[in-house]
């Protein structure tokens, strides 16, 4: 698979060029995401892309619209698109939207935040780093020693 094929495969709704909007949201929600390398970003984006593939097209359109609204609001409030905002301003914008009177804005923030968490923490690297050892087989997979086999 070429780099272009990977970019198309993991293109997220409203993510912008090379999923820059998604990455910017993830960096705000999970500051540690700033340290991800390109391969780790592709893993996170792939996880989110696969999860969204099973959702209705209307849900994907809503996410895309919200991500574009983030750019528009950032441009109006700060004179820059969301991806160009310094971390403190991007954080304040998302926090203000999470307290908005408009339910759709609050849902949008919580939705993209959830996707960012899913992409970041569902990666095998992150699971190992935080000591997550769940298995599909449940506790029986741990055996007598308590270690997943």
PDB file of C-alpha atoms in Angstrom:
ATOM      1  CA  UNK A   1       0.000   0.000   0.000  1.00  0.00           C
ATOM      2  CA  UNK A   2       1.440   3.379  -0.971  1.00  0.00           C
ATOM      3  CA  UNK A   3       1.411   6.445   1.297  1.00  0.00           C
ATOM      4  CA  UNK A   4      -1.419   7.893  -0.816  1.00  0.00           C
ATOM      5  CA  UNK A   5      -3.476   4.705  -0.368  1.00  0.00           C
ATOM      6  CA  UNK A   6      -2.941   4.833   3.397  1.00  0.00           C
ATOM      7  CA  UNK A   7      -4.042   8.472   3.497  1.00  0.00           C
ATOM      8  CA  UNK A   8      -7.226   7.664   1.574  1.00  0.00           C
ATOM      9  CA  UNK A   9      -7.935   4.578   3.693  1.00  0.00           C
ATOM     10  CA  UNK A  10      -7.657   6.566   6.921  1.00  0.00           C
ATOM     11  CA  UNK A  11      -9.273   9.789   5.769  1.00  0.00           C
ATOM     12  CA  UNK A  12     -11.578  10.880   8.581  1.00  0.00           C
ATOM     13  CA  UNK A  13     -14.790  12.878   8.164  1.00  0.00           C
ATOM     14  CA  UNK A  14     -13.950  16.558   8.343  1.00  0.00           C
ATOM     15  CA  UNK A  15     -10.374  15.692   9.264  1.00  0.00           C
ATOM     16  CA  UNK A  16      -8.992  18.066   6.685  1.00  0.00           C
ATOM     17  CA  UNK A  17      -5.810  17.603   4.727  1.00  0.00           C
ATOM     18  CA  UNK A  18      -3.988  14.577   6.150  1.00  0.00           C
ATOM     19  CA  UNK A  19      -6.479  14.533   9.046  1.00  0.00           C
ATOM     20  CA  UNK A  20      -4.965  17.720  10.467  1.00  0.00           C
ATOM     21  CA  UNK A  21      -8.215  18.737  12.214  1.00  0.00           C
ATOM     22  CA  UNK A  22      -8.531  15.344  13.911  1.00  0.00           C
ATOM     23  CA  UNK A  23      -4.911  15.511  15.035  1.00  0.00           C
ATOM     24  CA  UNK A  24      -5.395  19.038  16.396  1.00  0.00           C
ATOM     25  CA  UNK A  25      -8.455  17.948  18.401  1.00  0.00           C
ATOM     26  CA  UNK A  26      -6.575  14.898  19.699  1.00  0.00           C
ATOM     27  CA  UNK A  27      -3.646  17.077  20.816  1.00  0.00           C
ATOM     28  CA  UNK A  28      -6.029  19.303  22.779  1.00  0.00           C
ATOM     29  CA  UNK A  29      -7.859  16.370  24.407  1.00  0.00           C
ATOM     30  CA  UNK A  30      -4.746  14.251  24.976  1.00  0.00           C
ATOM     31  CA  UNK A  31      -1.611  16.405  25.278  1.00  0.00           C
ATOM     32  CA  UNK A  32       0.543  13.252  25.101  1.00  0.00           C
ATOM     33  CA  UNK A  33      -0.645  12.784  21.513  1.00  0.00           C
ATOM     34  CA  UNK A  34       1.786  15.536  20.502  1.00  0.00           C
ATOM     35  CA  UNK A  35       4.563  12.956  20.869  1.00  0.00           C
ATOM     36  CA  UNK A  36       3.057  10.488  18.366  1.00  0.00           C
ATOM     37  CA  UNK A  37       5.108   9.733  15.293  1.00  0.00           C
ATOM     38  CA  UNK A  38       3.551   9.375  11.835  1.00  0.00           C
ATOM     39  CA  UNK A  39       3.055   5.611  12.168  1.00  0.00           C
ATOM     40  CA  UNK A  40       1.330   5.986  15.526  1.00  0.00           C
ATOM     41  CA  UNK A  41      -0.944   8.703  14.092  1.00  0.00           C
ATOM     42  CA  UNK A  42      -1.850   6.358  11.223  1.00  0.00           C
ATOM     43  CA  UNK A  43      -2.670   3.623  13.751  1.00  0.00           C
ATOM     44  CA  UNK A  44      -4.924   5.985  15.724  1.00  0.00           C
ATOM     45  CA  UNK A  45      -6.616   7.271  12.570  1.00  0.00           C
ATOM     46  CA  UNK A  46      -7.110   3.724  11.310  1.00  0.00           C
ATOM     47  CA  UNK A  47      -8.851   2.755  14.554  1.00  0.00           C
ATOM     48  CA  UNK A  48     -11.212   5.732  14.270  1.00  0.00           C
ATOM     49  CA  UNK A  49     -11.775   5.183  10.531  1.00  0.00           C
ATOM     50  CA  UNK A  50     -12.734   1.537  11.099  1.00  0.00           C
ATOM     51  CA  UNK A  51     -15.102   2.493  13.919  1.00  0.00           C
ATOM     52  CA  UNK A  52     -16.778   5.158  11.779  1.00  0.00           C
ATOM     53  CA  UNK A  53     -17.045   2.876   8.747  1.00  0.00           C
ATOM     54  CA  UNK A  54     -19.811   0.968  10.528  1.00  0.00           C
ATOM     55  CA  UNK A  55     -21.762   4.112  11.388  1.00  0.00           C
ATOM     56  CA  UNK A  56     -24.477   5.604   9.168  1.00  0.00           C
ATOM     57  CA  UNK A  57     -23.407   8.137   6.553  1.00  0.00           C
ATOM     58  CA  UNK A  58     -25.454  10.772   8.393  1.00  0.00           C
ATOM     59  CA  UNK A  59     -23.255  10.384  11.490  1.00  0.00           C
ATOM     60  CA  UNK A  60     -20.092  10.746   9.408  1.00  0.00           C
ATOM     61  CA  UNK A  61     -21.543  13.894   7.791  1.00  0.00           C
ATOM     62  CA  UNK A  62     -22.357  15.357  11.219  1.00  0.00           C
ATOM     63  CA  UNK A  63     -18.798  14.764  12.399  1.00  0.00           C
ATOM     64  CA  UNK A  64     -17.417  16.318   9.224  1.00  0.00           C
ATOM     65  CA  UNK A  65     -19.671  19.339   9.647  1.00  0.00           C
ATOM     66  CA  UNK A  66     -18.670  19.815  13.278  1.00  0.00           C
ATOM     67  CA  UNK A  67     -14.968  19.645  12.398  1.00  0.00           C
ATOM     68  CA  UNK A  68     -15.498  22.334   9.754  1.00  0.00           C
ATOM     69  CA  UNK A  69     -17.484  24.439  12.234  1.00  0.00           C
ATOM     70  CA  UNK A  70     -14.450  24.295  14.554  1.00  0.00           C
ATOM     71  CA  UNK A  71     -12.384  25.893  11.803  1.00  0.00           C
ATOM     72  CA  UNK A  72     -15.029  28.544  11.171  1.00  0.00           C
ATOM     73  CA  UNK A  73     -15.405  29.446  14.841  1.00  0.00           C
ATOM     74  CA  UNK A  74     -11.656  29.583  15.320  1.00  0.00           C
ATOM     75  CA  UNK A  75     -11.360  31.863  12.311  1.00  0.00           C
ATOM     76  CA  UNK A  76     -14.079  34.193  13.585  1.00  0.00           C
ATOM     77  CA  UNK A  77     -12.805  34.284  17.189  1.00  0.00           C
ATOM     78  CA  UNK A  78      -9.054  34.151  16.660  1.00  0.00           C
ATOM     79  CA  UNK A  79      -8.380  34.945  13.003  1.00  0.00           C
ATOM     80  CA  UNK A  80      -6.918  31.464  12.396  1.00  0.00           C
ATOM     81  CA  UNK A  81      -8.314  28.043  11.548  1.00  0.00           C
ATOM     82  CA  UNK A  82      -8.405  25.498  14.390  1.00  0.00           C
ATOM     83  CA  UNK A  83      -5.293  23.651  13.239  1.00  0.00           C
ATOM     84  CA  UNK A  84      -3.281  26.902  13.377  1.00  0.00           C
ATOM     85  CA  UNK A  85      -4.343  27.876  16.904  1.00  0.00           C
ATOM     86  CA  UNK A  86      -1.855  27.710  19.764  1.00  0.00           C
ATOM     87  CA  UNK A  87      -2.714  24.922  22.212  1.00  0.00           C
ATOM     88  CA  UNK A  88      -4.119  27.259  24.865  1.00  0.00           C
ATOM     89  CA  UNK A  89      -6.548  28.938  22.448  1.00  0.00           C
ATOM     90  CA  UNK A  90      -7.613  25.623  20.903  1.00  0.00           C
ATOM     91  CA  UNK A  91      -8.263  24.267  24.396  1.00  0.00           C
ATOM     92  CA  UNK A  92     -10.304  27.330  25.390  1.00  0.00           C
ATOM     93  CA  UNK A  93     -12.369  27.063  22.198  1.00  0.00           C
ATOM     94  CA  UNK A  94     -13.213  23.395  22.771  1.00  0.00           C
ATOM     95  CA  UNK A  95     -13.948  24.029  26.437  1.00  0.00           C
ATOM     96  CA  UNK A  96     -16.294  26.895  25.579  1.00  0.00           C
ATOM     97  CA  UNK A  97     -18.109  24.747  23.034  1.00  0.00           C
ATOM     98  CA  UNK A  98     -18.440  21.937  25.584  1.00  0.00           C
ATOM     99  CA  UNK A  99     -20.434  24.387  27.739  1.00  0.00           C
ATOM    100  CA  UNK A 100     -22.446  25.871  24.870  1.00  0.00           C
ATOM    101  CA  UNK A 101     -26.170  26.501  25.195  1.00  0.00           C
ATOM    102  CA  UNK A 102     -26.523  24.605  21.936  1.00  0.00           C
ATOM    103  CA  UNK A 103     -26.816  20.892  22.597  1.00  0.00           C
ATOM    104  CA  UNK A 104     -25.410  20.112  19.141  1.00  0.00           C
ATOM    105  CA  UNK A 105     -22.183  21.947  19.978  1.00  0.00           C
ATOM    106  CA  UNK A 106     -21.804  20.084  23.270  1.00  0.00           C
ATOM    107  CA  UNK A 107     -22.489  16.771  21.538  1.00  0.00           C
ATOM    108  CA  UNK A 108     -20.012  17.641  18.818  1.00  0.00           C
ATOM    109  CA  UNK A 109     -17.227  18.286  21.303  1.00  0.00           C
ATOM    110  CA  UNK A 110     -17.960  15.117  23.252  1.00  0.00           C
ATOM    111  CA  UNK A 111     -18.201  13.114  20.031  1.00  0.00           C
ATOM    112  CA  UNK A 112     -14.851  14.192  18.589  1.00  0.00           C
ATOM    113  CA  UNK A 113     -13.256  13.955  22.030  1.00  0.00           C
ATOM    114  CA  UNK A 114     -14.465  10.368  22.323  1.00  0.00           C
ATOM    115  CA  UNK A 115     -13.066   9.563  18.877  1.00  0.00           C
ATOM    116  CA  UNK A 116      -9.719  11.087  19.854  1.00  0.00           C
ATOM    117  CA  UNK A 117      -9.606   9.000  23.049  1.00  0.00           C
ATOM    118  CA  UNK A 118     -10.557   5.874  21.119  1.00  0.00           C
ATOM    119  CA  UNK A 119      -7.861   6.399  18.517  1.00  0.00           C
ATOM    120  CA  UNK A 120      -5.168   7.183  21.054  1.00  0.00           C
ATOM    121  CA  UNK A 121      -5.886   4.626  23.766  1.00  0.00           C
ATOM    122  CA  UNK A 122      -6.925   1.704  21.551  1.00  0.00           C
ATOM    123  CA  UNK A 123      -3.462   1.556  19.998  1.00  0.00           C
ATOM    124  CA  UNK A 124      -1.427  -1.413  21.223  1.00  0.00           C
ATOM    125  CA  UNK A 125       1.425   0.927  22.249  1.00  0.00           C
ATOM    126  CA  UNK A 126      -0.882   2.962  24.483  1.00  0.00           C
ATOM    127  CA  UNK A 127      -2.467  -0.133  26.028  1.00  0.00           C
ATOM    128  CA  UNK A 128       0.971  -1.435  27.001  1.00  0.00           C
ATOM    129  CA  UNK A 129       2.059   1.985  28.291  1.00  0.00           C
ATOM    130  CA  UNK A 130      -0.893   2.263  30.656  1.00  0.00           C
ATOM    131  CA  UNK A 131      -0.830  -1.402  31.653  1.00  0.00           C
ATOM    132  CA  UNK A 132      -4.153  -2.311  30.020  1.00  0.00           C
ATOM    133  CA  UNK A 133      -4.326  -6.092  29.810  1.00  0.00           C
ATOM    134  CA  UNK A 134      -7.933  -6.926  29.027  1.00  0.00           C
ATOM    135  CA  UNK A 135      -8.635  -9.913  26.812  1.00  0.00           C
ATOM    136  CA  UNK A 136     -11.677 -10.965  24.834  1.00  0.00           C
ATOM    137  CA  UNK A 137     -11.710 -14.233  26.788  1.00  0.00           C
ATOM    138  CA  UNK A 138     -12.095 -12.308  30.038  1.00  0.00           C
ATOM    139  CA  UNK A 139     -10.417 -13.217  33.311  1.00  0.00           C
ATOM    140  CA  UNK A 140      -9.938 -16.828  32.231  1.00  0.00           C
ATOM    141  CA  UNK A 141      -7.313 -15.646  29.708  1.00  0.00           C
ATOM    142  CA  UNK A 142      -5.112 -14.592  32.628  1.00  0.00           C
ATOM    143  CA  UNK A 143      -4.812 -18.115  34.026  1.00  0.00           C
ATOM    144  CA  UNK A 144      -3.453 -18.903  37.463  1.00  0.00           C
ATOM    145  CA  UNK A 145      -0.561 -16.447  37.232  1.00  0.00           C
ATOM    146  CA  UNK A 146      -2.785 -13.462  36.419  1.00  0.00           C
ATOM    147  CA  UNK A 147      -0.884 -12.857  33.178  1.00  0.00           C
ATOM    148  CA  UNK A 148      -2.625 -12.984  29.807  1.00  0.00           C
ATOM    149  CA  UNK A 149      -1.442 -15.986  27.843  1.00  0.00           C
TER     150      UNK A 149
END
